[in-house]
Amino acid sequence: TGQPFDAHQGWGWLAAVHPDDREHTATAWRMARESGSMYETVHRLRRADGVYRFMTARAVPIIDDSGVLTEWVGLHVDIDERKQVEERLRFLDAMSQATRNAADATCIMQTNTRMLGQHLGATRCPYADVDDDNDRFTIRHDWTAEGAVSTVGVYSLDLFGAHAAGELRAGRTLSIADVDREL
C-alpha cells in the first residue's frame, strides 16, 4: 500500500481500503477479533501507485497453549483479473438475455449498442459494416449519450485516416477512445 509502518498500525491500514469497502471490511475484522474466528473478506485495496485492486483477505488467530490469542496470521491475494473476467461474463450474459428473443437485426443492434455504450460510459457506440468494395462503411445504428450527435450514415474509410481504414479493411474491431486525438 505504500503506507509507512506507523500509519498502518491500529486501524490505520483501513485508509488503504477503498472508501466504499471500508465499512464491511471493518465490520468483518471487528467480528473476527471479537469472536476469535477466521477473518475473511473481499475488498479493493489501494496500491502504492494509487490503483485499487480487488483482493481477498484472510487471517486466522494464533492461540497459545493457555487459550490466549497472541497474534493473527493472514494474507491478501490479488483477485482483480478474476473479478474483471467475472464482470465481463455477467455483462455478456446480460446482452445475450436481452437479445435472446429478438426477431430482427435492428432490434439486436439497438439493444447491443445501447448496452455496450452505457456499460463503457461511451459517448456513442455505433454498429457498422464495411461494404464489399472495402472502401466505404455504413453505420447502420448507433447509440448516443444525451447531447451526442448520431453518426448513422455512409462514409469513406479513408475519411478516418490510415490506421482506422486499415483496421476496418482487415475486418478487425475498431475501438476509438478519443476521436479528435486518434483519427
mmCIF file with all atom_site columns, C-alpha atoms in Angstrom:
data_model
loop_
_atom_site.group_PDB
_atom_site.id
_atom_site.type_symbol
_atom_site.label_atom_id
_atom_site.label_alt_id
_atom_site.label_comp_id
_atom_site.label_asym_id
_atom_site.label_entity_id
_atom_site.label_seq_id
_atom_site.pdbx_PDB_ins_code
_atom_site.Cartn_x
_atom_site.Cartn_y
_atom_site.Cartn_z
_atom_site.occupancy
_atom_site.B_iso_or_equiv
_atom_site.pdbx_formal_charge
_atom_site.auth_seq_id
_atom_site.auth_comp_id
_atom_site.auth_asym_id
_atom_site.auth_atom_id
_atom_site.pdbx_PDB_model_num
ATOM 1   C CA . THR A 1 1   ? 0.000   0.000   0.000   1.00 0.00 ? 1   THR A CA 1
ATOM 2   C CA . GLY A 1 2   ? 2.973   2.293   0.414   1.00 0.00 ? 2   GLY A CA 1
ATOM 3   C CA . GLN A 1 3   ? 1.846   3.197   3.917   1.00 0.00 ? 3   GLN A CA 1
ATOM 4   C CA . PRO A 1 4   ? 4.635   3.702   6.432   1.00 0.00 ? 4   PRO A CA 1
ATOM 5   C CA . PHE A 1 5   ? 4.578   1.153   9.270   1.00 0.00 ? 5   PHE A CA 1
ATOM 6   C CA . ASP A 1 6   ? 3.388   3.703   11.837  1.00 0.00 ? 6   ASP A CA 1
ATOM 7   C CA . ALA A 1 7   ? 0.466   4.798   9.650   1.00 0.00 ? 7   ALA A CA 1
ATOM 8   C CA . HIS A 1 8   ? -0.557  1.172   9.160   1.00 0.00 ? 8   HIS A CA 1
ATOM 9   C CA . GLN A 1 9   ? -0.872  0.442   12.904  1.00 0.00 ? 9   GLN A CA 1
ATOM 10  C CA . GLY A 1 10  ? -4.191  0.151   14.729  1.00 0.00 ? 10  GLY A CA 1
ATOM 11  C CA . TRP A 1 11  ? -6.961  0.884   12.270  1.00 0.00 ? 11  TRP A CA 1
ATOM 12  C CA . GLY A 1 12  ? -4.640  2.913   10.015  1.00 0.00 ? 12  GLY A CA 1
ATOM 13  C CA . TRP A 1 13  ? -4.481  0.089   7.463   1.00 0.00 ? 13  TRP A CA 1
ATOM 14  C CA . LEU A 1 14  ? -8.158  0.768   6.717   1.00 0.00 ? 14  LEU A CA 1
ATOM 15  C CA . ALA A 1 15  ? -7.156  4.001   4.912   1.00 0.00 ? 15  ALA A CA 1
ATOM 16  C CA . ALA A 1 16  ? -5.784  1.852   2.056   1.00 0.00 ? 16  ALA A CA 1
ATOM 17  C CA . VAL A 1 17  ? -9.136  0.094   1.607   1.00 0.00 ? 17  VAL A CA 1
ATOM 18  C CA . HIS A 1 18  ? -11.482 1.629   -0.977  1.00 0.00 ? 18  HIS A CA 1
ATOM 19  C CA . PRO A 1 19  ? -13.927 4.030   0.750   1.00 0.00 ? 19  PRO A CA 1
ATOM 20  C CA . ASP A 1 20  ? -16.926 2.007   -0.498  1.00 0.00 ? 20  ASP A CA 1
ATOM 21  C CA . ASP A 1 21  ? -15.485 -1.174  1.063   1.00 0.00 ? 21  ASP A CA 1
ATOM 22  C CA . ARG A 1 22  ? -14.285 0.190   4.411   1.00 0.00 ? 22  ARG A CA 1
ATOM 23  C CA . GLU A 1 23  ? -17.447 -0.381  6.407   1.00 0.00 ? 23  GLU A CA 1
ATOM 24  C CA . HIS A 1 24  ? -17.891 -4.056  5.520   1.00 0.00 ? 24  HIS A CA 1
ATOM 25  C CA . THR A 1 25  ? -14.139 -4.663  5.885   1.00 0.00 ? 25  THR A CA 1
ATOM 26  C CA . ALA A 1 26  ? -14.052 -3.042  9.342   1.00 0.00 ? 26  ALA A CA 1
ATOM 27  C CA . THR A 1 27  ? -17.170 -4.953  10.404  1.00 0.00 ? 27  THR A CA 1
ATOM 28  C CA . ALA A 1 28  ? -15.698 -8.292  9.302   1.00 0.00 ? 28  ALA A CA 1
ATOM 29  C CA . TRP A 1 29  ? -12.405 -7.532  11.114  1.00 0.00 ? 29  TRP A CA 1
ATOM 30  C CA . ARG A 1 30  ? -14.212 -6.402  14.269  1.00 0.00 ? 30  ARG A CA 1
ATOM 31  C CA . MET A 1 31  ? -16.382 -9.564  14.305  1.00 0.00 ? 31  MET A CA 1
ATOM 32  C CA . ALA A 1 32  ? -13.369 -11.845 13.768  1.00 0.00 ? 32  ALA A CA 1
ATOM 33  C CA . ARG A 1 33  ? -11.459 -10.148 16.578  1.00 0.00 ? 33  ARG A CA 1
ATOM 34  C CA . GLU A 1 34  ? -14.401 -10.304 18.990  1.00 0.00 ? 34  GLU A CA 1
ATOM 35  C CA . SER A 1 35  ? -15.132 -13.981 18.258  1.00 0.00 ? 35  SER A CA 1
ATOM 36  C CA . GLY A 1 36  ? -11.555 -15.109 17.719  1.00 0.00 ? 36  GLY A CA 1
ATOM 37  C CA . SER A 1 37  ? -12.640 -16.695 14.443  1.00 0.00 ? 37  SER A CA 1
ATOM 38  C CA . MET A 1 38  ? -11.161 -16.590 10.958  1.00 0.00 ? 38  MET A CA 1
ATOM 39  C CA . TYR A 1 39  ? -11.311 -13.224 9.178   1.00 0.00 ? 39  TYR A CA 1
ATOM 40  C CA . GLU A 1 40  ? -12.246 -13.305 5.521   1.00 0.00 ? 40  GLU A CA 1
ATOM 41  C CA . THR A 1 41  ? -13.409 -10.573 3.157   1.00 0.00 ? 41  THR A CA 1
ATOM 42  C CA . VAL A 1 42  ? -13.102 -9.233  -0.379  1.00 0.00 ? 42  VAL A CA 1
ATOM 43  C CA . HIS A 1 43  ? -12.329 -5.572  -0.850  1.00 0.00 ? 43  HIS A CA 1
ATOM 44  C CA . ARG A 1 44  ? -10.469 -3.162  -3.076  1.00 0.00 ? 44  ARG A CA 1
ATOM 45  C CA . LEU A 1 45  ? -7.061  -2.215  -1.733  1.00 0.00 ? 45  LEU A CA 1
ATOM 46  C CA . ARG A 1 46  ? -5.043  0.791   -2.889  1.00 0.00 ? 46  ARG A CA 1
ATOM 47  C CA . ARG A 1 47  ? -1.543  0.011   -4.082  1.00 0.00 ? 47  ARG A CA 1
ATOM 48  C CA . ALA A 1 48  ? 1.367   2.394   -3.504  1.00 0.00 ? 48  ALA A CA 1
ATOM 49  C CA . ASP A 1 49  ? 0.758   3.819   -7.021  1.00 0.00 ? 49  ASP A CA 1
ATOM 50  C CA . GLY A 1 50  ? -2.838  4.722   -6.078  1.00 0.00 ? 50  GLY A CA 1
ATOM 51  C CA . VAL A 1 51  ? -4.528  1.999   -8.154  1.00 0.00 ? 51  VAL A CA 1
ATOM 52  C CA . TYR A 1 52  ? -7.218  -0.042  -6.408  1.00 0.00 ? 52  TYR A CA 1
ATOM 53  C CA . ARG A 1 53  ? -7.221  -3.806  -6.942  1.00 0.00 ? 53  ARG A CA 1
ATOM 54  C CA . PHE A 1 54  ? -9.734  -6.382  -5.760  1.00 0.00 ? 54  PHE A CA 1
ATOM 55  C CA . MET A 1 55  ? -8.218  -8.530  -3.048  1.00 0.00 ? 55  MET A CA 1
ATOM 56  C CA . THR A 1 56  ? -9.348  -11.407 -0.920  1.00 0.00 ? 56  THR A CA 1
ATOM 57  C CA . ALA A 1 57  ? -8.118  -11.026 2.651   1.00 0.00 ? 57  ALA A CA 1
ATOM 58  C CA . ARG A 1 58  ? -7.890  -13.886 5.137   1.00 0.00 ? 58  ARG A CA 1
ATOM 59  C CA . ALA A 1 59  ? -6.435  -14.124 8.613   1.00 0.00 ? 59  ALA A CA 1
ATOM 60  C CA . VAL A 1 60  ? -6.530  -16.755 11.337  1.00 0.00 ? 60  VAL A CA 1
ATOM 61  C CA . PRO A 1 61  ? -5.982  -16.211 15.032  1.00 0.00 ? 61  PRO A CA 1
ATOM 62  C CA . ILE A 1 62  ? -3.000  -17.891 16.699  1.00 0.00 ? 62  ILE A CA 1
ATOM 63  C CA . ILE A 1 63  ? -3.931  -19.170 20.137  1.00 0.00 ? 63  ILE A CA 1
ATOM 64  C CA . ASP A 1 64  ? -1.259  -20.145 22.690  1.00 0.00 ? 64  ASP A CA 1
ATOM 65  C CA . ASP A 1 65  ? -1.423  -23.208 24.985  1.00 0.00 ? 65  ASP A CA 1
ATOM 66  C CA . SER A 1 66  ? -3.296  -21.245 27.646  1.00 0.00 ? 66  SER A CA 1
ATOM 67  C CA . GLY A 1 67  ? -6.019  -20.234 25.175  1.00 0.00 ? 67  GLY A CA 1
ATOM 68  C CA . VAL A 1 68  ? -4.860  -16.643 24.714  1.00 0.00 ? 68  VAL A CA 1
ATOM 69  C CA . LEU A 1 69  ? -4.976  -15.125 21.240  1.00 0.00 ? 69  LEU A CA 1
ATOM 70  C CA . THR A 1 70  ? -1.415  -13.969 20.658  1.00 0.00 ? 70  THR A CA 1
ATOM 71  C CA . GLU A 1 71  ? -1.406  -12.845 17.019  1.00 0.00 ? 71  GLU A CA 1
ATOM 72  C CA . TRP A 1 72  ? -3.040  -13.066 13.626  1.00 0.00 ? 72  TRP A CA 1
ATOM 73  C CA . VAL A 1 73  ? -1.502  -14.608 10.526  1.00 0.00 ? 73  VAL A CA 1
ATOM 74  C CA . GLY A 1 74  ? -3.016  -13.665 7.228   1.00 0.00 ? 74  GLY A CA 1
ATOM 75  C CA . LEU A 1 75  ? -2.608  -12.768 3.607   1.00 0.00 ? 75  LEU A CA 1
ATOM 76  C CA . HIS A 1 76  ? -4.043  -10.711 0.797   1.00 0.00 ? 76  HIS A CA 1
ATOM 77  C CA . VAL A 1 77  ? -4.434  -12.303 -2.639  1.00 0.00 ? 77  VAL A CA 1
ATOM 78  C CA . ASP A 1 78  ? -4.936  -10.137 -5.722  1.00 0.00 ? 78  ASP A CA 1
ATOM 79  C CA . ILE A 1 79  ? -8.095  -11.337 -7.485  1.00 0.00 ? 79  ILE A CA 1
ATOM 80  C CA . ASP A 1 80  ? -8.590  -8.279  -9.700  1.00 0.00 ? 80  ASP A CA 1
ATOM 81  C CA . GLU A 1 81  ? -8.215  -10.120 -13.018 1.00 0.00 ? 81  GLU A CA 1
ATOM 82  C CA . ARG A 1 82  ? -10.695 -12.794 -11.917 1.00 0.00 ? 82  ARG A CA 1
ATOM 83  C CA . LYS A 1 83  ? -13.207 -10.099 -10.891 1.00 0.00 ? 83  LYS A CA 1
ATOM 84  C CA . GLN A 1 84  ? -12.809 -8.372  -14.281 1.00 0.00 ? 84  GLN A CA 1
ATOM 85  C CA . VAL A 1 85  ? -13.423 -11.658 -16.126 1.00 0.00 ? 85  VAL A CA 1
ATOM 86  C CA . GLU A 1 86  ? -16.487 -12.347 -13.970 1.00 0.00 ? 86  GLU A CA 1
ATOM 87  C CA . GLU A 1 87  ? -17.842 -8.860  -14.701 1.00 0.00 ? 87  GLU A CA 1
ATOM 88  C CA . ARG A 1 88  ? -17.305 -9.298  -18.462 1.00 0.00 ? 88  ARG A CA 1
ATOM 89  C CA . LEU A 1 89  ? -19.081 -12.662 -18.387 1.00 0.00 ? 89  LEU A CA 1
ATOM 90  C CA . ARG A 1 90  ? -22.028 -11.168 -16.440 1.00 0.00 ? 90  ARG A CA 1
ATOM 91  C CA . PHE A 1 91  ? -22.263 -8.344  -18.975 1.00 0.00 ? 91  PHE A CA 1
ATOM 92  C CA . LEU A 1 92  ? -22.105 -10.681 -21.980 1.00 0.00 ? 92  LEU A CA 1
ATOM 93  C CA . ASP A 1 93  ? -24.760 -12.885 -20.391 1.00 0.00 ? 93  ASP A CA 1
ATOM 94  C CA . ALA A 1 94  ? -26.993 -9.836  -19.830 1.00 0.00 ? 94  ALA A CA 1
ATOM 95  C CA . MET A 1 95  ? -26.586 -8.849  -23.508 1.00 0.00 ? 95  MET A CA 1
ATOM 96  C CA . SER A 1 96  ? -27.410 -12.393 -24.568 1.00 0.00 ? 96  SER A CA 1
ATOM 97  C CA . GLN A 1 97  ? -30.517 -12.465 -22.359 1.00 0.00 ? 97  GLN A CA 1
ATOM 98  C CA . ALA A 1 98  ? -31.647 -9.072  -23.660 1.00 0.00 ? 98  ALA A CA 1
ATOM 99  C CA . THR A 1 99  ? -31.482 -10.199 -27.313 1.00 0.00 ? 99  THR A CA 1
ATOM 100 C CA . ARG A 1 100 ? -32.374 -13.875 -26.921 1.00 0.00 ? 100 ARG A CA 1
ATOM 101 C CA . ASN A 1 101 ? -35.904 -13.456 -28.290 1.00 0.00 ? 101 ASN A CA 1
ATOM 102 C CA . ALA A 1 102 ? -35.181 -10.603 -30.717 1.00 0.00 ? 102 ALA A CA 1
ATOM 103 C CA . ALA A 1 103 ? -36.621 -11.305 -34.143 1.00 0.00 ? 103 ALA A CA 1
ATOM 104 C CA . ASP A 1 104 ? -34.752 -8.783  -36.274 1.00 0.00 ? 104 ASP A CA 1
ATOM 105 C CA . ALA A 1 105 ? -31.241 -7.409  -36.699 1.00 0.00 ? 105 ALA A CA 1
ATOM 106 C CA . THR A 1 106 ? -32.305 -3.812  -35.986 1.00 0.00 ? 106 THR A CA 1
ATOM 107 C CA . CYS A 1 107 ? -33.584 -4.732  -32.534 1.00 0.00 ? 107 CYS A CA 1
ATOM 108 C CA . ILE A 1 108 ? -30.375 -6.633  -31.777 1.00 0.00 ? 108 ILE A CA 1
ATOM 109 C CA . MET A 1 109 ? -28.204 -3.709  -32.961 1.00 0.00 ? 109 MET A CA 1
ATOM 110 C CA . GLN A 1 110 ? -30.193 -1.199  -30.920 1.00 0.00 ? 110 GLN A CA 1
ATOM 111 C CA . THR A 1 111 ? -30.064 -3.286  -27.763 1.00 0.00 ? 111 THR A CA 1
ATOM 112 C CA . ASN A 1 112 ? -26.390 -4.230  -28.048 1.00 0.00 ? 112 ASN A CA 1
ATOM 113 C CA . THR A 1 113 ? -25.122 -0.745  -28.908 1.00 0.00 ? 113 THR A CA 1
ATOM 114 C CA . ARG A 1 114 ? -27.148 0.797   -26.060 1.00 0.00 ? 114 ARG A CA 1
ATOM 115 C CA . MET A 1 115 ? -25.987 -1.760  -23.508 1.00 0.00 ? 115 MET A CA 1
ATOM 116 C CA . LEU A 1 116 ? -22.355 -1.616  -24.628 1.00 0.00 ? 116 LEU A CA 1
ATOM 117 C CA . GLY A 1 117 ? -22.278 2.180   -24.793 1.00 0.00 ? 117 GLY A CA 1
ATOM 118 C CA . GLN A 1 118 ? -23.769 2.502   -21.323 1.00 0.00 ? 118 GLN A CA 1
ATOM 119 C CA . HIS A 1 119 ? -21.509 -0.226  -19.907 1.00 0.00 ? 119 HIS A CA 1
ATOM 120 C CA . LEU A 1 120 ? -18.394 1.501   -21.252 1.00 0.00 ? 120 LEU A CA 1
ATOM 121 C CA . GLY A 1 121 ? -19.537 5.001   -20.334 1.00 0.00 ? 121 GLY A CA 1
ATOM 122 C CA . ALA A 1 122 ? -19.093 5.954   -24.002 1.00 0.00 ? 122 ALA A CA 1
ATOM 123 C CA . THR A 1 123 ? -20.464 8.990   -25.810 1.00 0.00 ? 123 THR A CA 1
ATOM 124 C CA . ARG A 1 124 ? -21.560 6.866   -28.754 1.00 0.00 ? 124 ARG A CA 1
ATOM 125 C CA . CYS A 1 125 ? -21.433 3.253   -29.755 1.00 0.00 ? 125 CYS A CA 1
ATOM 126 C CA . PRO A 1 126 ? -22.059 2.528   -33.466 1.00 0.00 ? 126 PRO A CA 1
ATOM 127 C CA . TYR A 1 127 ? -22.718 -0.693  -35.316 1.00 0.00 ? 127 TYR A CA 1
ATOM 128 C CA . ALA A 1 128 ? -21.154 -0.552  -38.764 1.00 0.00 ? 128 ALA A CA 1
ATOM 129 C CA . ASP A 1 129 ? -20.471 -2.775  -41.750 1.00 0.00 ? 129 ASP A CA 1
ATOM 130 C CA . VAL A 1 130 ? -17.582 -2.434  -44.191 1.00 0.00 ? 130 VAL A CA 1
ATOM 131 C CA . ASP A 1 131 ? -19.010 -2.575  -47.702 1.00 0.00 ? 131 ASP A CA 1
ATOM 132 C CA . ASP A 1 132 ? -17.878 -5.236  -50.163 1.00 0.00 ? 132 ASP A CA 1
ATOM 133 C CA . ASP A 1 133 ? -15.808 -2.722  -52.138 1.00 0.00 ? 133 ASP A CA 1
ATOM 134 C CA . ASN A 1 134 ? -13.703 -2.284  -48.955 1.00 0.00 ? 134 ASN A CA 1
ATOM 135 C CA . ASP A 1 135 ? -13.764 1.470   -49.446 1.00 0.00 ? 135 ASP A CA 1
ATOM 136 C CA . ARG A 1 136 ? -16.862 2.510   -47.503 1.00 0.00 ? 136 ARG A CA 1
ATOM 137 C CA . PHE A 1 137 ? -18.555 1.643   -44.301 1.00 0.00 ? 137 PHE A CA 1
ATOM 138 C CA . THR A 1 138 ? -22.118 2.096   -43.245 1.00 0.00 ? 138 THR A CA 1
ATOM 139 C CA . ILE A 1 139 ? -23.100 2.895   -39.686 1.00 0.00 ? 139 ILE A CA 1
ATOM 140 C CA . ARG A 1 140 ? -26.456 1.150   -39.508 1.00 0.00 ? 140 ARG A CA 1
ATOM 141 C CA . HIS A 1 141 ? -27.275 2.139   -35.945 1.00 0.00 ? 141 HIS A CA 1
ATOM 142 C CA . ASP A 1 142 ? -25.611 3.980   -33.119 1.00 0.00 ? 142 ASP A CA 1
ATOM 143 C CA . TRP A 1 143 ? -26.487 4.550   -29.518 1.00 0.00 ? 143 TRP A CA 1
ATOM 144 C CA . THR A 1 144 ? -25.587 8.029   -28.313 1.00 0.00 ? 144 THR A CA 1
ATOM 145 C CA . ALA A 1 145 ? -25.379 9.537   -24.863 1.00 0.00 ? 145 ALA A CA 1
ATOM 146 C CA . GLU A 1 146 ? -27.636 12.500  -24.190 1.00 0.00 ? 146 GLU A CA 1
ATOM 147 C CA . GLY A 1 147 ? -26.474 15.503  -26.218 1.00 0.00 ? 147 GLY A CA 1
ATOM 148 C CA . ALA A 1 148 ? -24.281 13.492  -28.637 1.00 0.00 ? 148 ALA A CA 1
ATOM 149 C CA . VAL A 1 149 ? -24.990 13.586  -32.367 1.00 0.00 ? 149 VAL A CA 1
ATOM 150 C CA . SER A 1 150 ? -25.785 10.386  -34.239 1.00 0.00 ? 150 SER A CA 1
ATOM 151 C CA . THR A 1 151 ? -23.249 9.212   -36.816 1.00 0.00 ? 151 THR A CA 1
ATOM 152 C CA . VAL A 1 152 ? -25.592 6.935   -38.800 1.00 0.00 ? 152 VAL A CA 1
ATOM 153 C CA . GLY A 1 153 ? -24.657 7.151   -42.479 1.00 0.00 ? 153 GLY A CA 1
ATOM 154 C CA . VAL A 1 154 ? -22.256 6.009   -45.187 1.00 0.00 ? 154 VAL A CA 1
ATOM 155 C CA . TYR A 1 155 ? -18.597 7.062   -45.009 1.00 0.00 ? 155 TYR A CA 1
ATOM 156 C CA . SER A 1 156 ? -15.380 6.562   -46.936 1.00 0.00 ? 156 SER A CA 1
ATOM 157 C CA . LEU A 1 157 ? -12.923 4.528   -44.883 1.00 0.00 ? 157 LEU A CA 1
ATOM 158 C CA . ASP A 1 158 ? -10.146 6.937   -45.824 1.00 0.00 ? 158 ASP A CA 1
ATOM 159 C CA . LEU A 1 159 ? -12.025 9.789   -44.148 1.00 0.00 ? 159 LEU A CA 1
ATOM 160 C CA . PHE A 1 160 ? -10.890 8.425   -40.783 1.00 0.00 ? 160 PHE A CA 1
ATOM 161 C CA . GLY A 1 161 ? -7.186  8.007   -41.513 1.00 0.00 ? 161 GLY A CA 1
ATOM 162 C CA . ALA A 1 162 ? -4.856  5.184   -42.455 1.00 0.00 ? 162 ALA A CA 1
ATOM 163 C CA . HIS A 1 163 ? -4.954  3.355   -39.098 1.00 0.00 ? 163 HIS A CA 1
ATOM 164 C CA . ALA A 1 164 ? -8.752  3.164   -38.864 1.00 0.00 ? 164 ALA A CA 1
ATOM 165 C CA . ALA A 1 165 ? -9.096  2.347   -42.575 1.00 0.00 ? 165 ALA A CA 1
ATOM 166 C CA . GLY A 1 166 ? -6.541  -0.474  -42.305 1.00 0.00 ? 166 GLY A CA 1
ATOM 167 C CA . GLU A 1 167 ? -8.236  -1.985  -39.249 1.00 0.00 ? 167 GLU A CA 1
ATOM 168 C CA . LEU A 1 168 ? -11.688 -1.881  -40.828 1.00 0.00 ? 168 LEU A CA 1
ATOM 169 C CA . ARG A 1 169 ? -10.482 -3.233  -44.198 1.00 0.00 ? 169 ARG A CA 1
ATOM 170 C CA . ALA A 1 170 ? -8.860  -6.139  -42.338 1.00 0.00 ? 170 ALA A CA 1
ATOM 171 C CA . GLY A 1 171 ? -12.187 -6.879  -40.645 1.00 0.00 ? 171 GLY A CA 1
ATOM 172 C CA . ARG A 1 172 ? -10.942 -6.094  -37.147 1.00 0.00 ? 172 ARG A CA 1
ATOM 173 C CA . THR A 1 173 ? -12.978 -4.402  -34.437 1.00 0.00 ? 173 THR A CA 1
ATOM 174 C CA . LEU A 1 174 ? -12.113 -0.734  -34.120 1.00 0.00 ? 174 LEU A CA 1
ATOM 175 C CA . SER A 1 175 ? -12.228 0.899   -30.709 1.00 0.00 ? 175 SER A CA 1
ATOM 176 C CA . ILE A 1 176 ? -11.588 4.635   -30.553 1.00 0.00 ? 176 ILE A CA 1
ATOM 177 C CA . ALA A 1 177 ? -11.132 6.269   -27.159 1.00 0.00 ? 177 ALA A CA 1
ATOM 178 C CA . ASP A 1 178 ? -10.705 9.838   -28.400 1.00 0.00 ? 178 ASP A CA 1
ATOM 179 C CA . VAL A 1 179 ? -11.917 10.691  -31.920 1.00 0.00 ? 179 VAL A CA 1
ATOM 180 C CA . ASP A 1 180 ? -10.060 14.005  -32.105 1.00 0.00 ? 180 ASP A CA 1
ATOM 181 C CA . ARG A 1 181 ? -6.727  12.563  -30.995 1.00 0.00 ? 181 ARG A CA 1
ATOM 182 C CA . GLU A 1 182 ? -6.830  9.162   -32.711 1.00 0.00 ? 182 GLU A CA 1
ATOM 183 C CA . LEU A 1 183 ? -8.409  9.919   -36.066 1.00 0.00 ? 183 LEU A CA 1
#
